[in-house]
């Protein structure tokens, strides 16, 4: 109930004491020492091309509108649009000036994205109206282009499901182009699929003697994998790699460096390996 708690909370959440390293643009950075262009660049690379195009059109329409009005900041429409603009710009400027702790993509600033998308949609609608008064075929061509881009985006999201948060646009080269340059499956969501796929293979194997379970080592958050072990596969988690029969791991250097063996499962999206399972039997130490 202290009146200072608000200040304490703002200070804590602005400089959250997480001291891990993050992969950004091919380099590892400390979470408290990210470059100033971290948030702007990731926002550009993780927005669909249709949204980026609409936002650029919004900038053009905005500058054009301001230039045509004698007293733009007394105009009702300008004031309405300024709410959306500031909802995008203020958080971005706060990051550039205050440099708060931020990690795992743009998830701490996701509240910037809805107003950005609304601005983009409004500008696309304005562009359609602009073409409509100059010829029906221009408006129809523009609408068809927007529909095609939306369909392509939907198709890509279906291909990435249930890991849509991996998305990077064509400026980054897609998910495949972003691999090794940016953090992808930082939550390890693909471990669930790797666990289920390994379970399917284990169920086809000859059971171990005396009803012993298959011991599984997990490199990553072990609960994210163990929770999805198929009950029929008789799989059990172990924190000791030396006694494990198989391992499940996320595609990170600290996992690939310590785990040796034959990969029998790979979870991929857009051609990029996110997680994998390895047969450890017969490896040294087992």
mmCIF file of C-alpha atoms in Angstrom:
data_model
loop_
_atom_site.group_PDB
_atom_site.id
_atom_site.type_symbol
_atom_site.label_atom_id
_atom_site.label_comp_id
_atom_site.label_asym_id
_atom_site.label_seq_id
_atom_site.Cartn_x
_atom_site.Cartn_y
_atom_site.Cartn_z
ATOM 1 C CA UNK A 1 0.000 0.000 0.000
ATOM 2 C CA UNK A 2 3.006 2.287 -0.115
ATOM 3 C CA UNK A 3 2.425 5.334 -2.362
ATOM 4 C CA UNK A 4 5.884 4.695 -3.847
ATOM 5 C CA UNK A 5 4.850 1.325 -5.278
ATOM 6 C CA UNK A 6 3.865 2.799 -8.651
ATOM 7 C CA UNK A 7 7.331 4.290 -9.119
ATOM 8 C CA UNK A 8 8.899 1.025 -7.967
ATOM 9 C CA UNK A 9 6.825 -1.008 -10.425
ATOM 10 C CA UNK A 10 7.613 1.286 -13.357
ATOM 11 C CA UNK A 11 11.334 1.183 -12.574
ATOM 12 C CA UNK A 12 11.327 -2.609 -12.185
ATOM 13 C CA UNK A 13 9.430 -3.380 -15.356
ATOM 14 C CA UNK A 14 11.465 -0.854 -17.357
ATOM 15 C CA UNK A 15 14.730 -2.498 -16.333
ATOM 16 C CA UNK A 16 13.699 -6.030 -15.542
ATOM 17 C CA UNK A 17 16.671 -7.906 -14.039
ATOM 18 C CA UNK A 18 16.953 -10.650 -16.650
ATOM 19 C CA UNK A 19 20.575 -11.001 -17.697
ATOM 20 C CA UNK A 20 20.481 -13.541 -20.506
ATOM 21 C CA UNK A 21 21.932 -13.268 -23.995
ATOM 22 C CA UNK A 22 19.933 -12.846 -27.157
ATOM 23 C CA UNK A 23 20.628 -13.551 -30.800
ATOM 24 C CA UNK A 24 20.049 -10.445 -32.858
ATOM 25 C CA UNK A 25 21.180 -9.868 -36.438
ATOM 26 C CA UNK A 26 23.709 -12.699 -36.189
ATOM 27 C CA UNK A 27 25.298 -11.563 -32.907
ATOM 28 C CA UNK A 28 24.729 -12.335 -29.244
ATOM 29 C CA UNK A 29 23.758 -9.342 -27.120
ATOM 30 C CA UNK A 30 23.195 -8.962 -23.409
ATOM 31 C CA UNK A 31 19.502 -8.241 -22.781
ATOM 32 C CA UNK A 32 20.384 -4.987 -21.020
ATOM 33 C CA UNK A 33 22.707 -3.817 -23.783
ATOM 34 C CA UNK A 34 20.785 -4.157 -27.020
ATOM 35 C CA UNK A 35 21.429 -1.785 -29.943
ATOM 36 C CA UNK A 36 19.026 1.118 -30.393
ATOM 37 C CA UNK A 37 17.653 -0.332 -33.637
ATOM 38 C CA UNK A 38 16.605 -3.659 -32.023
ATOM 39 C CA UNK A 39 12.896 -2.844 -31.738
ATOM 40 C CA UNK A 40 12.526 -0.852 -34.999
ATOM 41 C CA UNK A 41 14.311 -3.500 -37.056
ATOM 42 C CA UNK A 42 12.432 -6.480 -35.594
ATOM 43 C CA UNK A 43 9.127 -4.652 -36.001
ATOM 44 C CA UNK A 44 9.862 -4.122 -39.700
ATOM 45 C CA UNK A 45 11.079 -7.708 -40.228
ATOM 46 C CA UNK A 46 8.164 -9.355 -38.405
ATOM 47 C CA UNK A 47 5.308 -7.403 -39.939
ATOM 48 C CA UNK A 48 3.533 -8.853 -42.990
ATOM 49 C CA UNK A 49 4.402 -7.098 -46.226
ATOM 50 C CA UNK A 50 0.801 -5.954 -46.622
ATOM 51 C CA UNK A 51 0.929 -4.182 -43.247
ATOM 52 C CA UNK A 52 4.267 -2.547 -44.072
ATOM 53 C CA UNK A 53 2.978 -1.369 -47.439
ATOM 54 C CA UNK A 54 -0.143 0.049 -45.847
ATOM 55 C CA UNK A 55 1.898 1.839 -43.188
ATOM 56 C CA UNK A 56 4.112 3.464 -45.832
ATOM 57 C CA UNK A 57 0.969 4.614 -47.621
ATOM 58 C CA UNK A 58 -0.290 6.004 -44.287
ATOM 59 C CA UNK A 59 2.877 8.102 -44.016
ATOM 60 C CA UNK A 60 2.330 9.444 -47.557
ATOM 61 C CA UNK A 61 -1.328 10.287 -46.899
ATOM 62 C CA UNK A 62 -0.475 11.834 -43.540
ATOM 63 C CA UNK A 63 2.214 14.148 -44.922
ATOM 64 C CA UNK A 64 -0.023 15.061 -47.859
ATOM 65 C CA UNK A 65 -2.950 15.855 -45.566
ATOM 66 C CA UNK A 66 -0.882 17.980 -43.174
ATOM 67 C CA UNK A 67 0.593 19.962 -46.052
ATOM 68 C CA UNK A 68 -2.868 20.801 -47.405
ATOM 69 C CA UNK A 69 -4.420 22.037 -44.161
ATOM 70 C CA UNK A 70 -3.911 25.613 -42.992
ATOM 71 C CA UNK A 71 -4.302 24.705 -39.294
ATOM 72 C CA UNK A 72 -3.847 20.914 -39.227
ATOM 73 C CA UNK A 73 -3.686 20.497 -35.449
ATOM 74 C CA UNK A 74 -7.099 22.125 -35.042
ATOM 75 C CA UNK A 75 -8.618 19.673 -37.490
ATOM 76 C CA UNK A 76 -10.892 16.974 -36.038
ATOM 77 C CA UNK A 77 -9.700 14.233 -38.413
ATOM 78 C CA UNK A 78 -6.041 15.021 -37.755
ATOM 79 C CA UNK A 79 -6.625 14.799 -34.016
ATOM 80 C CA UNK A 80 -8.364 11.437 -34.417
ATOM 81 C CA UNK A 81 -5.550 9.983 -36.483
ATOM 82 C CA UNK A 82 -2.963 11.397 -34.079
ATOM 83 C CA UNK A 83 -4.239 9.031 -31.367
ATOM 84 C CA UNK A 84 -3.309 6.046 -33.529
ATOM 85 C CA UNK A 85 0.002 7.578 -34.574
ATOM 86 C CA UNK A 86 1.024 8.323 -30.999
ATOM 87 C CA UNK A 87 -0.006 4.828 -29.882
ATOM 88 C CA UNK A 88 2.707 3.551 -32.236
ATOM 89 C CA UNK A 89 5.341 6.262 -31.847
ATOM 90 C CA UNK A 90 5.330 6.874 -28.071
ATOM 91 C CA UNK A 91 6.313 3.291 -27.096
ATOM 92 C CA UNK A 92 8.931 3.257 -29.843
ATOM 93 C CA UNK A 93 10.394 6.584 -28.678
ATOM 94 C CA UNK A 94 10.316 5.342 -25.089
ATOM 95 C CA UNK A 95 12.453 2.373 -26.123
ATOM 96 C CA UNK A 96 14.909 4.582 -27.990
ATOM 97 C CA UNK A 97 15.290 7.018 -25.069
ATOM 98 C CA UNK A 98 14.800 4.944 -21.893
ATOM 99 C CA UNK A 99 16.252 1.693 -23.322
ATOM 100 C CA UNK A 100 14.222 -0.656 -21.107
ATOM 101 C CA UNK A 101 14.997 -4.347 -20.848
ATOM 102 C CA UNK A 102 13.488 -6.235 -23.788
ATOM 103 C CA UNK A 103 14.068 -9.751 -25.039
ATOM 104 C CA UNK A 104 12.504 -12.583 -27.037
ATOM 105 C CA UNK A 105 11.518 -10.581 -30.074
ATOM 106 C CA UNK A 106 9.035 -7.715 -29.781
ATOM 107 C CA UNK A 107 6.704 -9.419 -27.314
ATOM 108 C CA UNK A 108 7.133 -6.697 -24.679
ATOM 109 C CA UNK A 109 5.901 -4.093 -27.178
ATOM 110 C CA UNK A 110 3.127 -6.046 -28.885
ATOM 111 C CA UNK A 111 0.636 -3.347 -27.893
ATOM 112 C CA UNK A 112 2.207 -1.197 -30.645
ATOM 113 C CA UNK A 113 1.049 -3.594 -33.335
ATOM 114 C CA UNK A 114 -2.793 -3.239 -33.270
ATOM 115 C CA UNK A 115 -2.751 0.558 -33.842
ATOM 116 C CA UNK A 116 -0.067 0.092 -36.505
ATOM 117 C CA UNK A 117 -2.269 -2.446 -38.305
ATOM 118 C CA UNK A 118 -5.296 -0.132 -38.009
ATOM 119 C CA UNK A 119 -3.312 2.710 -39.585
ATOM 120 C CA UNK A 120 -2.244 0.362 -42.353
ATOM 121 C CA UNK A 121 -5.820 -0.797 -42.982
ATOM 122 C CA UNK A 122 -7.132 2.773 -43.085
ATOM 123 C CA UNK A 123 -4.499 3.765 -45.630
ATOM 124 C CA UNK A 124 -5.305 0.725 -47.798
ATOM 125 C CA UNK A 125 -8.966 1.747 -47.743
ATOM 126 C CA UNK A 126 -7.974 5.322 -48.643
ATOM 127 C CA UNK A 127 -5.830 4.030 -51.492
ATOM 128 C CA UNK A 128 -8.737 1.969 -52.834
ATOM 129 C CA UNK A 129 -10.956 5.066 -52.764
ATOM 130 C CA UNK A 130 -8.200 7.062 -54.497
ATOM 131 C CA UNK A 131 -8.091 4.525 -57.349
ATOM 132 C CA UNK A 132 -11.875 4.120 -57.503
ATOM 133 C CA UNK A 133 -12.438 7.715 -58.650
ATOM 134 C CA UNK A 134 -9.803 7.277 -61.359
ATOM 135 C CA UNK A 135 -11.123 4.097 -62.887
ATOM 136 C CA UNK A 136 -12.870 0.879 -61.780
ATOM 137 C CA UNK A 137 -10.106 -1.317 -63.188
ATOM 138 C CA UNK A 138 -7.503 0.469 -61.032
ATOM 139 C CA UNK A 139 -9.568 -0.110 -57.890
ATOM 140 C CA UNK A 140 -10.212 -3.744 -58.796
ATOM 141 C CA UNK A 141 -6.542 -4.371 -59.530
ATOM 142 C CA UNK A 142 -5.575 -2.870 -56.189
ATOM 143 C CA UNK A 143 -8.225 -4.924 -54.356
ATOM 144 C CA UNK A 144 -7.039 -8.085 -56.102
ATOM 145 C CA UNK A 145 -3.453 -7.367 -55.057
ATOM 146 C CA UNK A 146 -4.485 -6.858 -51.432
ATOM 147 C CA UNK A 147 -6.542 -10.074 -51.513
ATOM 148 C CA UNK A 148 -3.625 -12.026 -53.011
ATOM 149 C CA UNK A 149 -1.183 -10.776 -50.363
ATOM 150 C CA UNK A 150 -3.681 -11.599 -47.611
ATOM 151 C CA UNK A 151 -4.171 -15.100 -49.025
ATOM 152 C CA UNK A 152 -0.418 -15.691 -49.207
ATOM 153 C CA UNK A 153 -0.052 -14.517 -45.607
ATOM 154 C CA UNK A 154 -2.844 -16.838 -44.487
ATOM 155 C CA UNK A 155 -1.215 -19.764 -46.297
ATOM 156 C CA UNK A 156 2.089 -19.062 -44.587
ATOM 157 C CA UNK A 157 0.434 -18.905 -41.170
ATOM 158 C CA UNK A 158 -1.173 -22.290 -41.836
ATOM 159 C CA UNK A 159 2.235 -23.727 -42.738
ATOM 160 C CA UNK A 160 3.792 -22.355 -39.542
ATOM 161 C CA UNK A 161 0.943 -23.507 -37.264
ATOM 162 C CA UNK A 162 1.066 -23.884 -34.291
ATOM 163 C CA UNK A 163 4.283 -21.853 -34.218
ATOM 164 C CA UNK A 164 3.058 -18.707 -35.987
ATOM 165 C CA UNK A 165 5.180 -16.507 -33.753
ATOM 166 C CA UNK A 166 8.257 -17.641 -35.719
ATOM 167 C CA UNK A 167 7.138 -15.490 -38.640
ATOM 168 C CA UNK A 168 9.605 -13.267 -40.481
ATOM 169 C CA UNK A 169 8.753 -11.530 -43.733
ATOM 170 C CA UNK A 170 10.589 -11.627 -47.066
ATOM 171 C CA UNK A 171 12.839 -8.722 -46.054
ATOM 172 C CA UNK A 172 14.419 -11.129 -43.562
ATOM 173 C CA UNK A 173 14.294 -14.024 -46.013
ATOM 174 C CA UNK A 174 11.415 -15.690 -44.196
ATOM 175 C CA UNK A 175 11.915 -18.068 -41.293
ATOM 176 C CA UNK A 176 14.726 -19.822 -43.137
ATOM 177 C CA UNK A 177 16.552 -16.526 -43.729
ATOM 178 C CA UNK A 178 16.111 -15.481 -40.095
ATOM 179 C CA UNK A 179 17.492 -18.769 -38.740
ATOM 180 C CA UNK A 180 20.897 -18.225 -37.153
ATOM 181 C CA UNK A 181 20.361 -14.449 -37.157
ATOM 182 C CA UNK A 182 17.399 -14.007 -34.823
ATOM 183 C CA UNK A 183 15.752 -15.924 -32.006
ATOM 184 C CA UNK A 184 13.015 -18.116 -33.437
ATOM 185 C CA UNK A 185 11.371 -20.723 -31.203
ATOM 186 C CA UNK A 186 12.444 -19.048 -27.953
ATOM 187 C CA UNK A 187 9.505 -20.565 -26.036
ATOM 188 C CA UNK A 188 10.352 -24.066 -27.248
ATOM 189 C CA UNK A 189 6.809 -24.677 -28.490
ATOM 190 C CA UNK A 190 8.106 -27.179 -31.038
ATOM 191 C CA UNK A 191 9.281 -29.484 -28.218
ATOM 192 C CA UNK A 192 5.690 -30.721 -27.918
ATOM 193 C CA UNK A 193 5.669 -31.903 -31.529
ATOM 194 C CA UNK A 194 9.106 -33.479 -31.127
ATOM 195 C CA UNK A 195 7.872 -35.372 -28.046
ATOM 196 C CA UNK A 196 4.808 -36.689 -29.867
ATOM 197 C CA UNK A 197 6.840 -37.697 -32.954
ATOM 198 C CA UNK A 198 9.432 -39.479 -30.807
ATOM 199 C CA UNK A 199 6.615 -41.223 -28.960
ATOM 200 C CA UNK A 200 5.254 -42.537 -32.267
ATOM 201 C CA UNK A 201 8.643 -44.051 -33.101
ATOM 202 C CA UNK A 202 9.231 -45.475 -29.620
ATOM 203 C CA UNK A 203 5.865 -47.251 -29.671
ATOM 204 C CA UNK A 204 7.023 -49.213 -32.734
ATOM 205 C CA UNK A 205 10.211 -50.357 -30.977
ATOM 206 C CA UNK A 206 10.653 -53.566 -28.998
ATOM 207 C CA UNK A 207 9.852 -52.761 -25.343
ATOM 208 C CA UNK A 208 12.727 -52.697 -22.877
ATOM 209 C CA UNK A 209 13.321 -55.697 -20.629
ATOM 210 C CA UNK A 210 11.487 -55.948 -17.288
ATOM 211 C CA UNK A 211 9.031 -53.254 -18.344
ATOM 212 C CA UNK A 212 11.599 -50.500 -17.917
ATOM 213 C CA UNK A 213 10.591 -47.115 -19.378
ATOM 214 C CA UNK A 214 12.395 -45.260 -22.117
ATOM 215 C CA UNK A 215 14.363 -42.501 -20.429
ATOM 216 C CA UNK A 216 14.264 -39.154 -22.216
ATOM 217 C CA UNK A 217 16.682 -36.275 -21.651
ATOM 218 C CA UNK A 218 15.451 -32.811 -22.645
ATOM 219 C CA UNK A 219 17.672 -29.883 -23.596
ATOM 220 C CA UNK A 220 15.351 -26.939 -23.126
ATOM 221 C CA UNK A 221 12.388 -26.530 -20.825
ATOM 222 C CA UNK A 222 11.751 -30.149 -19.903
ATOM 223 C CA UNK A 223 8.084 -29.647 -19.026
ATOM 224 C CA UNK A 224 7.415 -28.326 -22.533
ATOM 225 C CA UNK A 225 8.371 -31.791 -23.814
ATOM 226 C CA UNK A 226 7.518 -34.185 -20.961
ATOM 227 C CA UNK A 227 3.943 -32.932 -20.701
ATOM 228 C CA UNK A 228 3.358 -34.254 -24.245
ATOM 229 C CA UNK A 229 4.931 -37.716 -23.867
ATOM 230 C CA UNK A 230 2.283 -40.126 -25.249
ATOM 231 C CA UNK A 231 1.057 -42.313 -22.364
ATOM 232 C CA UNK A 232 1.269 -45.471 -24.497
ATOM 233 C CA UNK A 233 4.957 -44.869 -25.318
ATOM 234 C CA UNK A 234 6.129 -45.546 -21.742
ATOM 235 C CA UNK A 235 8.492 -42.544 -21.819
ATOM 236 C CA UNK A 236 9.911 -40.920 -18.697
ATOM 237 C CA UNK A 237 11.969 -37.781 -18.248
ATOM 238 C CA UNK A 238 15.477 -37.867 -16.778
ATOM 239 C CA UNK A 239 17.782 -34.957 -16.065
ATOM 240 C CA UNK A 240 20.857 -37.157 -16.564
ATOM 241 C CA UNK A 241 21.880 -37.420 -20.205
ATOM 242 C CA UNK A 242 24.205 -40.337 -19.375
ATOM 243 C CA UNK A 243 21.311 -42.678 -18.537
ATOM 244 C CA UNK A 244 18.907 -41.470 -21.238
ATOM 245 C CA UNK A 245 17.899 -43.595 -24.202
ATOM 246 C CA UNK A 246 16.835 -40.600 -26.282
ATOM 247 C CA UNK A 247 17.049 -36.849 -26.095
ATOM 248 C CA UNK A 248 14.749 -34.073 -27.229
ATOM 249 C CA UNK A 249 16.326 -30.672 -27.840
ATOM 250 C CA UNK A 250 15.645 -27.270 -29.280
ATOM 251 C CA UNK A 251 17.831 -26.111 -32.156
ATOM 252 C CA UNK A 252 20.255 -24.040 -30.088
ATOM 253 C CA UNK A 253 24.090 -24.156 -30.032
ATOM 254 C CA UNK A 254 24.224 -25.108 -26.359
ATOM 255 C CA UNK A 255 22.121 -28.193 -27.155
ATOM 256 C CA UNK A 256 23.833 -29.298 -30.367
ATOM 257 C CA UNK A 257 27.264 -28.971 -28.722
ATOM 258 C CA UNK A 258 26.451 -31.369 -25.866
ATOM 259 C CA UNK A 259 24.249 -33.949 -27.584
ATOM 260 C CA UNK A 260 25.770 -36.578 -29.842
ATOM 261 C CA UNK A 261 23.907 -39.322 -31.638
ATOM 262 C CA UNK A 262 21.669 -40.105 -34.580
ATOM 263 C CA UNK A 263 18.788 -37.724 -35.138
ATOM 264 C CA UNK A 264 15.592 -39.667 -35.617
ATOM 265 C CA UNK A 265 13.095 -36.779 -35.464
ATOM 266 C CA UNK A 266 13.264 -33.224 -36.769
ATOM 267 C CA UNK A 267 10.514 -30.620 -36.366
ATOM 268 C CA UNK A 268 10.743 -28.106 -39.204
ATOM 269 C CA UNK A 269 8.933 -24.998 -40.324
ATOM 270 C CA UNK A 270 9.698 -23.287 -43.625
ATOM 271 C CA UNK A 271 12.706 -25.591 -44.044
ATOM 272 C CA UNK A 272 14.211 -24.639 -40.672
ATOM 273 C CA UNK A 273 14.838 -27.139 -37.879
ATOM 274 C CA UNK A 274 13.238 -25.973 -34.623
ATOM 275 C CA UNK A 275 13.739 -29.032 -32.438
ATOM 276 C CA UNK A 276 14.829 -32.633 -32.816
ATOM 277 C CA UNK A 277 15.097 -36.018 -31.100
ATOM 278 C CA UNK A 278 18.299 -38.034 -30.926
ATOM 279 C CA UNK A 279 18.956 -41.743 -30.310
ATOM 280 C CA UNK A 280 21.592 -41.827 -27.570
ATOM 281 C CA UNK A 281 21.877 -45.605 -27.322
ATOM 282 C CA UNK A 282 25.349 -46.806 -28.167
ATOM 283 C CA UNK A 283 26.902 -43.386 -27.629
ATOM 284 C CA UNK A 284 29.911 -43.104 -25.268
ATOM 285 C CA UNK A 285 28.780 -42.957 -21.660
ATOM 286 C CA UNK A 286 25.637 -45.028 -22.217
#
